[in-house]
Short mmCIF file of C-alpha atoms and ligand atoms in Angstrom, two decimals:
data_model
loop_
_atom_site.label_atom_id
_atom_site.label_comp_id
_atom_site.label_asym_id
_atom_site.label_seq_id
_atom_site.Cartn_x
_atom_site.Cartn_y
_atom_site.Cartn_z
CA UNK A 12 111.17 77.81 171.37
CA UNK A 13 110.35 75.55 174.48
CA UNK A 14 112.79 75.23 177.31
CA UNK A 15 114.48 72.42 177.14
CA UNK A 16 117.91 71.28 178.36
CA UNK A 17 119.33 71.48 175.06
CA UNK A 18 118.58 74.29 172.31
CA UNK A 19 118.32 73.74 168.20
CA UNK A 20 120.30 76.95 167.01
CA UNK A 21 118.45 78.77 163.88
CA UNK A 22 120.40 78.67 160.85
CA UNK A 23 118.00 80.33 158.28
CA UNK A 24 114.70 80.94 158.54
CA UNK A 25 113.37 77.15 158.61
CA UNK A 26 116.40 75.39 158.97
CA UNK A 27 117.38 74.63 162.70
CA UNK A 28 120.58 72.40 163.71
CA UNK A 29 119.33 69.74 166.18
CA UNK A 30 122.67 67.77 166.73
CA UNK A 31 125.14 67.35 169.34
CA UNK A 32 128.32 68.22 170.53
CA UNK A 33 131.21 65.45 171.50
CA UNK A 34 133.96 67.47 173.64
CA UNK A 35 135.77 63.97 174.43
CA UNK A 36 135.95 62.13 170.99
CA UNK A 37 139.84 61.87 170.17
CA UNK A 38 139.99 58.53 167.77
CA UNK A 39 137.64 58.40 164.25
CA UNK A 40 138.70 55.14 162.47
CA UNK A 41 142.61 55.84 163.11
CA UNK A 42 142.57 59.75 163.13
CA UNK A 43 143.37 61.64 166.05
CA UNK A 44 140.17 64.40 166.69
CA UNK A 45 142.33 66.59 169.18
CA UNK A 46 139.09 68.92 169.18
CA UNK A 47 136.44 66.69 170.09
CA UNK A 48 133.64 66.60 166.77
CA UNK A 49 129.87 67.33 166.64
CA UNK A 50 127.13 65.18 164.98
CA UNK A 51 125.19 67.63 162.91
CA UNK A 52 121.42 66.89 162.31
CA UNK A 53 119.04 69.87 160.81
CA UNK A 54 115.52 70.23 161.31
CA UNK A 55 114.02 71.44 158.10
CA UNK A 56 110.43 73.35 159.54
CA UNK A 57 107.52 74.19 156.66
CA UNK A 58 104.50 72.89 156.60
CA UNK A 59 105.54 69.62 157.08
CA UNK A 60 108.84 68.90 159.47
CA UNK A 61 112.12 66.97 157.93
CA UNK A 62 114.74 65.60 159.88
CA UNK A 63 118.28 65.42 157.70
CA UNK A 64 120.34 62.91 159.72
CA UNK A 65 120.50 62.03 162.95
CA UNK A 66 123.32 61.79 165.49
CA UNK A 67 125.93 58.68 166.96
CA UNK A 68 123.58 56.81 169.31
CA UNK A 69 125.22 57.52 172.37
CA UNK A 70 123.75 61.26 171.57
CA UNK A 71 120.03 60.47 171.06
CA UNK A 72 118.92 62.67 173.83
CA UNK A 73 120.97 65.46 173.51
CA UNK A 74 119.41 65.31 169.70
CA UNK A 75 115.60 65.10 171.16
CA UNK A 76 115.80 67.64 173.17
CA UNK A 77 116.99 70.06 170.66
CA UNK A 78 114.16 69.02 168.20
CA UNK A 79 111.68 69.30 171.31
CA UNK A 80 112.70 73.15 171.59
CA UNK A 81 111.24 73.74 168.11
CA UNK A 82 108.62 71.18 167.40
CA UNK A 83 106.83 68.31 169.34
CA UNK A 84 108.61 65.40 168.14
CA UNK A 85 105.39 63.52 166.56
CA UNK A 86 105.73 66.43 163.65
CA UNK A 87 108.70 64.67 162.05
CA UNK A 88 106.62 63.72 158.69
CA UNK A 89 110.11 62.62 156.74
CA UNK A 90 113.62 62.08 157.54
CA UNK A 91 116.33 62.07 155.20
CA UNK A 92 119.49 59.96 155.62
CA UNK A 93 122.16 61.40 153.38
CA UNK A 94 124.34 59.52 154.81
CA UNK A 95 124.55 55.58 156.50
CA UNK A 96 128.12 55.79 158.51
CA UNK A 97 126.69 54.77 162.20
CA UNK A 98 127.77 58.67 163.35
CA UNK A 99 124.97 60.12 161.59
CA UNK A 100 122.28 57.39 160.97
CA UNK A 101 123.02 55.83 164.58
CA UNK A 102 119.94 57.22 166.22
CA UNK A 103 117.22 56.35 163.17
CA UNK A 104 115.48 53.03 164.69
CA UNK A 105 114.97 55.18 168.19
CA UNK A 106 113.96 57.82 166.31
CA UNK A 107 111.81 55.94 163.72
CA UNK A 108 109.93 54.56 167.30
CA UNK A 109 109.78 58.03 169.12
CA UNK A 110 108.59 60.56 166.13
CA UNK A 111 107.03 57.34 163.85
CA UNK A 112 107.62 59.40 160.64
CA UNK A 113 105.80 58.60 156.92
CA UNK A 114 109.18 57.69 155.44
CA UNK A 115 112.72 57.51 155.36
CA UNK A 116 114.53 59.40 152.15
CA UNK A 117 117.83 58.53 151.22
CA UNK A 118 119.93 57.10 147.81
CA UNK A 119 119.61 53.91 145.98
CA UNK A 120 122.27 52.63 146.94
CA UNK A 121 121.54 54.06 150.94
CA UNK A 122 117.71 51.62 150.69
CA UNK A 123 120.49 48.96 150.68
CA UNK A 124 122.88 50.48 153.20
CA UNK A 125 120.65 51.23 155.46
CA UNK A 126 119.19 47.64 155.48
CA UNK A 127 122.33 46.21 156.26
CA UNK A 128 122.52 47.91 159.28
CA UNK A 129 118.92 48.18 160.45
CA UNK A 130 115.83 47.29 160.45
CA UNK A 131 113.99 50.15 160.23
CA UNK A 132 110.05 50.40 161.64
CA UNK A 133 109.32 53.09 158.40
CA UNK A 134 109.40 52.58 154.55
CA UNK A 135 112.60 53.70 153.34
CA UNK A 136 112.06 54.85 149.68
CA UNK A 137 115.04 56.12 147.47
CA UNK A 138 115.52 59.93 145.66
CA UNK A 139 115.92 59.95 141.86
CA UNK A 140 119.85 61.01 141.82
CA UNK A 141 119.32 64.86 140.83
CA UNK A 142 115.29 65.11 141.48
CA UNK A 143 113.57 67.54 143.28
CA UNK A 144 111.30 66.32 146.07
CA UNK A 145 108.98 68.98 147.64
CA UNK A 146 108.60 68.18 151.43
CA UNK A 147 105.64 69.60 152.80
CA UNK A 148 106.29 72.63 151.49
CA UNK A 149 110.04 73.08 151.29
CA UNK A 150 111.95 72.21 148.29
CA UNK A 151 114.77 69.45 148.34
CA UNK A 152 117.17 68.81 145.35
CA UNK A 153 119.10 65.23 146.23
CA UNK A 154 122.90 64.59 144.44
CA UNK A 155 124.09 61.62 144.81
CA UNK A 156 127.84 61.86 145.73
CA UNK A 157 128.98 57.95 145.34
CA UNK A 158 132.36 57.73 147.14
CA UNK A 159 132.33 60.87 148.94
CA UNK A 160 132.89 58.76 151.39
CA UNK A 161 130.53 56.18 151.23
CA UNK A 162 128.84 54.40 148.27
CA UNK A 163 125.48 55.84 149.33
CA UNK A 164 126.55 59.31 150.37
CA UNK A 165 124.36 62.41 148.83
CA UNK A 166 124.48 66.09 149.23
CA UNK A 167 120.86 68.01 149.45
CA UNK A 168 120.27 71.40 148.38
CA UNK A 169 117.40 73.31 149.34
CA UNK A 170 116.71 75.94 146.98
CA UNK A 171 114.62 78.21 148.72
CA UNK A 172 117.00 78.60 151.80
CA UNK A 173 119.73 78.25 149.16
CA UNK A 174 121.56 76.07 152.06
CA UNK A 175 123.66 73.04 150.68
CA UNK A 176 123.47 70.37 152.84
CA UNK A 177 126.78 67.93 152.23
CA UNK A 178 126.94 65.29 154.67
CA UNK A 179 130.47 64.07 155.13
CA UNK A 180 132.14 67.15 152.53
CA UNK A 181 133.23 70.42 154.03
CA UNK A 182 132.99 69.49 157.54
CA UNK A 183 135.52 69.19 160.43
CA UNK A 184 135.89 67.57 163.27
CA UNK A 185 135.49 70.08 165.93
CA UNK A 186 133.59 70.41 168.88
CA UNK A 187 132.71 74.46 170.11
CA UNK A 188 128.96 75.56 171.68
CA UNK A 189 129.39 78.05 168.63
CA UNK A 190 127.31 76.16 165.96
CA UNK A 191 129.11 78.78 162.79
CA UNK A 192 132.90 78.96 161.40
CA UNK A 193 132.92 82.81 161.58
CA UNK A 194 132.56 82.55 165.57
CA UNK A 195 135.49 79.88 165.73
CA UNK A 196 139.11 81.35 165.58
CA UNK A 197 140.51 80.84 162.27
CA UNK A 198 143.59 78.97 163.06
CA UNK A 199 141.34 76.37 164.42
CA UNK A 200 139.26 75.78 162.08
CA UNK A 201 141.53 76.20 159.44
CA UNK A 202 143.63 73.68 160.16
CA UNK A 203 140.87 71.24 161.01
CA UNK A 204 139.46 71.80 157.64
CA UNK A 205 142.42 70.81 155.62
CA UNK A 206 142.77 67.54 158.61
CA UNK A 207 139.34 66.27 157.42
CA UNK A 208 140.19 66.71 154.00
CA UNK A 209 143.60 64.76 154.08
CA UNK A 210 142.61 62.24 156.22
CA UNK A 211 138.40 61.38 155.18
CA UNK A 212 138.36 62.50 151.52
CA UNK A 213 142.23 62.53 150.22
CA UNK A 214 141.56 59.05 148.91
CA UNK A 215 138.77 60.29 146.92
CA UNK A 216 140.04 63.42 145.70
CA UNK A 217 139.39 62.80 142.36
CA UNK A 218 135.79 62.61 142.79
CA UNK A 219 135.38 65.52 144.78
CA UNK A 220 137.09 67.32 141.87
CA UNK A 221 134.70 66.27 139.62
CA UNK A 222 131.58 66.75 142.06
CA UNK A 223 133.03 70.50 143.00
CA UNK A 224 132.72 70.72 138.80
CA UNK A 225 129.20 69.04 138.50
CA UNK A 226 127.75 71.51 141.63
CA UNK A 227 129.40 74.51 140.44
CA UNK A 228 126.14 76.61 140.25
CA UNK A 229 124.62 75.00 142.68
CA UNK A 230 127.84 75.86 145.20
CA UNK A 231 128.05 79.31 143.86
CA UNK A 232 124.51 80.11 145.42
CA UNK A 233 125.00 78.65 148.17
CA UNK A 234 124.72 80.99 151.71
CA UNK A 235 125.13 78.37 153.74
CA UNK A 236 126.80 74.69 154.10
CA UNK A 237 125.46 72.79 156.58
CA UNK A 238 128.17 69.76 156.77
CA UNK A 239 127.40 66.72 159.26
CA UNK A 240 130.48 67.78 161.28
CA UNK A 241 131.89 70.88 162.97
CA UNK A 242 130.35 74.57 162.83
CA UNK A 243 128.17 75.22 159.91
CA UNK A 244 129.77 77.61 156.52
CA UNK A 245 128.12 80.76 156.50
CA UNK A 246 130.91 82.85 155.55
CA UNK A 247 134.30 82.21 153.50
CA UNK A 248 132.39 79.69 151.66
CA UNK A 249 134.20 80.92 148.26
CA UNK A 250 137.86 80.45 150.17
CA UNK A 251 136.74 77.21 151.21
CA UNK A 252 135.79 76.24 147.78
CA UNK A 253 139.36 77.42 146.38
CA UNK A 254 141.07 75.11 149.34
CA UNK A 255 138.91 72.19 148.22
CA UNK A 256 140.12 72.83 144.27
CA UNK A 257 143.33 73.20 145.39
CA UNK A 258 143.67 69.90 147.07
CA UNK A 259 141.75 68.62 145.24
CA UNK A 260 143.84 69.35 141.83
CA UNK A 261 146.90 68.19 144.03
CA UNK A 262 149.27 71.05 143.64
CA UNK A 263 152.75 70.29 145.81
CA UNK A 264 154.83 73.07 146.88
CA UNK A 265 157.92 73.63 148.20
CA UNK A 266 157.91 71.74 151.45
CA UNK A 267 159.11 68.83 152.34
CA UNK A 268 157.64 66.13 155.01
CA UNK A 269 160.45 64.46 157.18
CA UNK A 270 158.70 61.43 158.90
CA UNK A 271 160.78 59.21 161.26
CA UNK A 272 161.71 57.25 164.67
CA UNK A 273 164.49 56.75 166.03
CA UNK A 274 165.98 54.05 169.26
CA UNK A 275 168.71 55.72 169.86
CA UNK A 276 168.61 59.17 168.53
CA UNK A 277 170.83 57.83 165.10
CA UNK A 278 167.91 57.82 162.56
CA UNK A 279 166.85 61.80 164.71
CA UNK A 280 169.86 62.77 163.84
CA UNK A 281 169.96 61.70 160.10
CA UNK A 282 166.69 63.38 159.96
CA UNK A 283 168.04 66.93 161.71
CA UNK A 284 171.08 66.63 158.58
CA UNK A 285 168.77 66.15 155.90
CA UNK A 286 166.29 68.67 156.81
CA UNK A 287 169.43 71.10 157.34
CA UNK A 288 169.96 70.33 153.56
CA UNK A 289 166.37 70.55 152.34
CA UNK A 290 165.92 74.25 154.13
CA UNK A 291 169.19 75.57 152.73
CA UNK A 292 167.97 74.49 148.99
CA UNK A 293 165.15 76.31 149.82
CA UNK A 294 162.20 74.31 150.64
CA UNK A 295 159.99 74.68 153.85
CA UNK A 296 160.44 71.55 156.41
CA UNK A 297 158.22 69.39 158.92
CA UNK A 298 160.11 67.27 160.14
CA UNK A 299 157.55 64.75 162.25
CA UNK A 300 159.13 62.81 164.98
CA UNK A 301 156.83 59.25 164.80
CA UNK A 302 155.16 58.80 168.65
CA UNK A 303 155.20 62.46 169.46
CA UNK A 304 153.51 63.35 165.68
CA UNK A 305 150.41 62.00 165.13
CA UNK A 306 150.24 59.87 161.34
CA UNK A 307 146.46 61.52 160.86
CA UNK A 308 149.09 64.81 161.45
CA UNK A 309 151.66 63.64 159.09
CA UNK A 310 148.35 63.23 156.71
CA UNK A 311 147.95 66.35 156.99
CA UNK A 312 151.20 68.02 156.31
CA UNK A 313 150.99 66.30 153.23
CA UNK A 314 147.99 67.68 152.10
CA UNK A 315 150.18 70.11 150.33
CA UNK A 316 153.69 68.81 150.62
CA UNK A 317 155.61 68.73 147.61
CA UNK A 318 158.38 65.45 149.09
CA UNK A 319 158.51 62.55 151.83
CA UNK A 320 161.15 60.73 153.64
CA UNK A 321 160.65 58.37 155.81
CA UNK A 322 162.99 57.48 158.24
CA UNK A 323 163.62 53.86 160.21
CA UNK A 324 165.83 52.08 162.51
CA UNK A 325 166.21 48.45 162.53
CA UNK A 326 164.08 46.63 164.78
CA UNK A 327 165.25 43.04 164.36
CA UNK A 328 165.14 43.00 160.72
CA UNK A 329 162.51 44.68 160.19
CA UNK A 330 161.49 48.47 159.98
CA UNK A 331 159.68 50.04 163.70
CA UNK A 332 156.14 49.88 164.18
CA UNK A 333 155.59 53.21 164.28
CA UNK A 334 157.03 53.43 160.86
CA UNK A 335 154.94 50.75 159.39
CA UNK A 336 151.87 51.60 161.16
CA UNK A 337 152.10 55.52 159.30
CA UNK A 338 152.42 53.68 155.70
CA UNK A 339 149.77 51.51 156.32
CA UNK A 340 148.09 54.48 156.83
CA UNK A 341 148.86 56.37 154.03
CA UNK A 342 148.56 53.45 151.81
CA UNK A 343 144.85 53.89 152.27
CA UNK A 344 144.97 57.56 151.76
CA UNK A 345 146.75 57.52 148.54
CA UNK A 346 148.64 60.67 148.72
CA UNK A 347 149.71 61.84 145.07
CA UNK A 348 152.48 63.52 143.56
CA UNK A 349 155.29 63.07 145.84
CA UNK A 350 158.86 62.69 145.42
CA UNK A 351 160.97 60.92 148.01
CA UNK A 352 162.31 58.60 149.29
CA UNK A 353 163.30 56.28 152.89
CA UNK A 354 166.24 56.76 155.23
CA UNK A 355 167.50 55.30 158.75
CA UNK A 356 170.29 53.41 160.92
CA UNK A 357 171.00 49.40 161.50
CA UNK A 358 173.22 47.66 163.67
CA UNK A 359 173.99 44.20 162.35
CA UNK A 360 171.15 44.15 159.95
CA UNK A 361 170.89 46.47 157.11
CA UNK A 362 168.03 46.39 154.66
CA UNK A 363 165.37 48.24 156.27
CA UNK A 364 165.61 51.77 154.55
CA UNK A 365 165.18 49.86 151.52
CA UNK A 366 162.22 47.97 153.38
CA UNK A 367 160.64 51.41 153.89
CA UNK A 368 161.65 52.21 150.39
CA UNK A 369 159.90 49.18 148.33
CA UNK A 370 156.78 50.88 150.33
CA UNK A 371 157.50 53.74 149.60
CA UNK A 372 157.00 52.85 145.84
CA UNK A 373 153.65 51.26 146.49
CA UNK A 374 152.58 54.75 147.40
CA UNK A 375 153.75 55.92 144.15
CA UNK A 376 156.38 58.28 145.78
CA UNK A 377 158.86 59.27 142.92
CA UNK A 378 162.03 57.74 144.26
CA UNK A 379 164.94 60.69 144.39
CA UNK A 380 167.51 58.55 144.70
CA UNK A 381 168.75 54.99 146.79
CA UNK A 382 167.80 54.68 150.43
CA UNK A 383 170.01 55.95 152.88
CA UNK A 384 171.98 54.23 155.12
CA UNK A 385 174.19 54.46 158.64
CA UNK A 386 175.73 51.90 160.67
CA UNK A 387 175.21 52.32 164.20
CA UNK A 388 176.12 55.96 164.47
CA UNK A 389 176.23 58.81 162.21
CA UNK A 390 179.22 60.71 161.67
CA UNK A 391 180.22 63.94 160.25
CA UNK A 392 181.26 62.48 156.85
CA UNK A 393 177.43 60.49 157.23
CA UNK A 394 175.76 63.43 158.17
CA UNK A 395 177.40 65.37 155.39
CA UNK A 396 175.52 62.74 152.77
CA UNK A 397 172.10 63.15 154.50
CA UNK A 398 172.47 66.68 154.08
CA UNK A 399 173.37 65.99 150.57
CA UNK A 400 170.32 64.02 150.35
CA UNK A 401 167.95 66.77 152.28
CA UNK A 402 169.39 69.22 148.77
CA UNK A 403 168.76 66.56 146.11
CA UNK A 404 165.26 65.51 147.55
CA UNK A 405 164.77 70.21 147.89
CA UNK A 406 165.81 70.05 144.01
CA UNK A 407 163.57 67.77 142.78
CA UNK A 408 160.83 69.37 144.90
CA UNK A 409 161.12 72.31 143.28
CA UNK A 410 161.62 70.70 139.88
CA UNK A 411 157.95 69.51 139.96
CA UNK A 412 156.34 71.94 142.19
CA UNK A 413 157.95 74.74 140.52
CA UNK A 414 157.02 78.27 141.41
FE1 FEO B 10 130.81 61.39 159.67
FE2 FEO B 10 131.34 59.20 157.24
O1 FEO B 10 130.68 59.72 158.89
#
């Protein structure tokens, strides 16, 4: 390898990772990347050389120098776009000038994509959805994965290196110099694993179900998943599998997300009564204070949450920012199977648990009963009820997660 500022890191024998690492990224589209992220782009090295991907554009040097340590730039024959989303193809027209390759590879619907945001200096042909394509020597298998997150998105497997390339699926945003999972403590990338899921593929849950179905034997061989974010799956691939199943089959348990504000600590302390309630019914308990938890967080916790509350003051009528701004959000995650219901304190107004409730409903949230109510201050007698309420919501939790 050359010397070069920055290094490609070997994956298997041919494959190299050529992308970069961004320690300071903390907002994707609304969802809080605490860890930083890295654009992943492989270098694919047989007789001919294949770029999969490239990197966000602010990143197009880090990602040259990396391909200069293996190969003089000028041998890119073909480069593959699995997927459009500017993170990953962001770099192409630079690239397309610097390397001038014979084509760009991607799906159907990705010729269009592409051409919406580009114009690229290189044909850009389409893969039959499940053909293989042999790339100067090395063997590429293209799936179309339509919705996974984007219309155009496809996984590649390379049979030979028995490496799954998935674009978007499997990944996590997390930046480390250590390009594998197995050299990134657990809790980290753990957790960051199930945040991707909840808050880039929840909505499309379904799908993935059904993909994880279609790729079974495919998956099953696979040594390696090289995703377009985070360190690369070279181990606990099969546990990773059984997480994805899981969520992706929905199965609540027996925990119970507690989301709220509060102005003056009224709707905090409705939310302290009912979890009281909840635990002693026996059901585990987030409760999520709204400003100090973040909602791509709350996502999270949801991932495999059996209940929701939500929990409001009155802000002139209407329910807090805060509050509204976290449904918003999850109305375009589409978390399923959730009982629940809304909660919180007025002054002069009342109205806005059942605000929060009515939206509550659009989520499809099994209502457990009417929204909850306090004037001003909670009592004991008040507190009393939203304990009552924290053991009702715990009962039907357990009713439907079961177990
Ligand atoms: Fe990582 Fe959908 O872009």
């Amino acid at each position: 390898m050359s010397e070069t500022p920055f290094q490609a890191i070997r994956v298997t024998d041919r494959v190299y990772w050529v992308g970069a690492i961004d320690w300071s990224l903390r907002d994707f589209h609304g969802y809080l990347t605490s860890r930083g992220t890295t654009y992943n782009a492989y270098l694919v090295v047989a007789d001919k050389v294949t770029l999969v991907d490239t990197v966000k554009r602010p990143f197009l040097d880090e990602m040259l120098s990396r391909i200069a340590s293996v190969v003089d730039i000028s041998r890119i024959d073909t480069v593959v776009s699995l997927h459009a989303e500017m993170d990953h193809s962001g770099c192409l027209p630079e690239l397309i000038e610097v390397a001038r390759p014979s084509k760009v590879l991607t799906s159907k619907a990705g010729v269009g994509v592409l051409d919406a945001h580009y114009q690229l200096r290189a044909p850009v042909e389409a893969v039959v959805n499940g053909a293989e394509v042999n790339l100067g020597g090395a063997r590429f298998v293209f799936h179309e994965t339509r919705m996974l997150h984007w219309p155009e998105s496809m996984f590649c497997w390379l049979p030979d290196d028995q490496v799954l390339m998935s674009q978007d699926a499997f990944g996590m945003h997390l930046a480390s110099q250590e390009r594998f999972v197995d050299q990134v403590p657990t809790d980290a990338t753990s957790y960051e694993t199930a945040k991707y899921f909840a808050n880039i593929l929840m909505p499309y849950s379904d799908l993935m179900g059904r993909m994880l179905v279609k790729l079974g034997d495919t998956v099953k061989q696979t040594k390696v998943i090289a995703t377009d974010h985070g360190p690369i799956w070279r181990e606990g691939i099969e546990d990773l599998l059984k997480r994805y199943e899981t969520w992706c089959a929905r199965r609540p348990s027996r925990k119970l997300v507690i989301a709220y504000d509060t102005m003056w600590q009224s709707t905090a302390a409705m939310a302290s009564a009912i979890a009281e309630g909840a635990s002693s019914a026996g059901v585990r308990v987030a409760v999520m204070k709204l400003g100090l938890a973040h909602r791509s967080d709350i996502a999270t916790e949801l991932l495999d949450a059996g209940g929701l509350l939500v929990g409001s003051p009155n802000l002139n009528g209407q329910m807090f920012p805060t509050v509204a701004d976290l449904l918003t959000y999850l109305k375009s995650l589409k978390p399923k199977g959730l009982v629940g219901g809304a909660f919180g304190s007025y002054g002069w107004n009342a109205g806005v648990a059942e605000q929060v409730s009515e939206t509550l409903k659009e989520l499809k949230v099994e209502s457990v009963g009417e929204p909850l109510s306090v004037k001003f201050v909670p009592r004991d007698e008040h507190l009393g009820k939203c304990r009552a309420f924290g053991e009702l919501t715990a009962r039907k939790i357990i009713e439907v997660a079961g177990g």
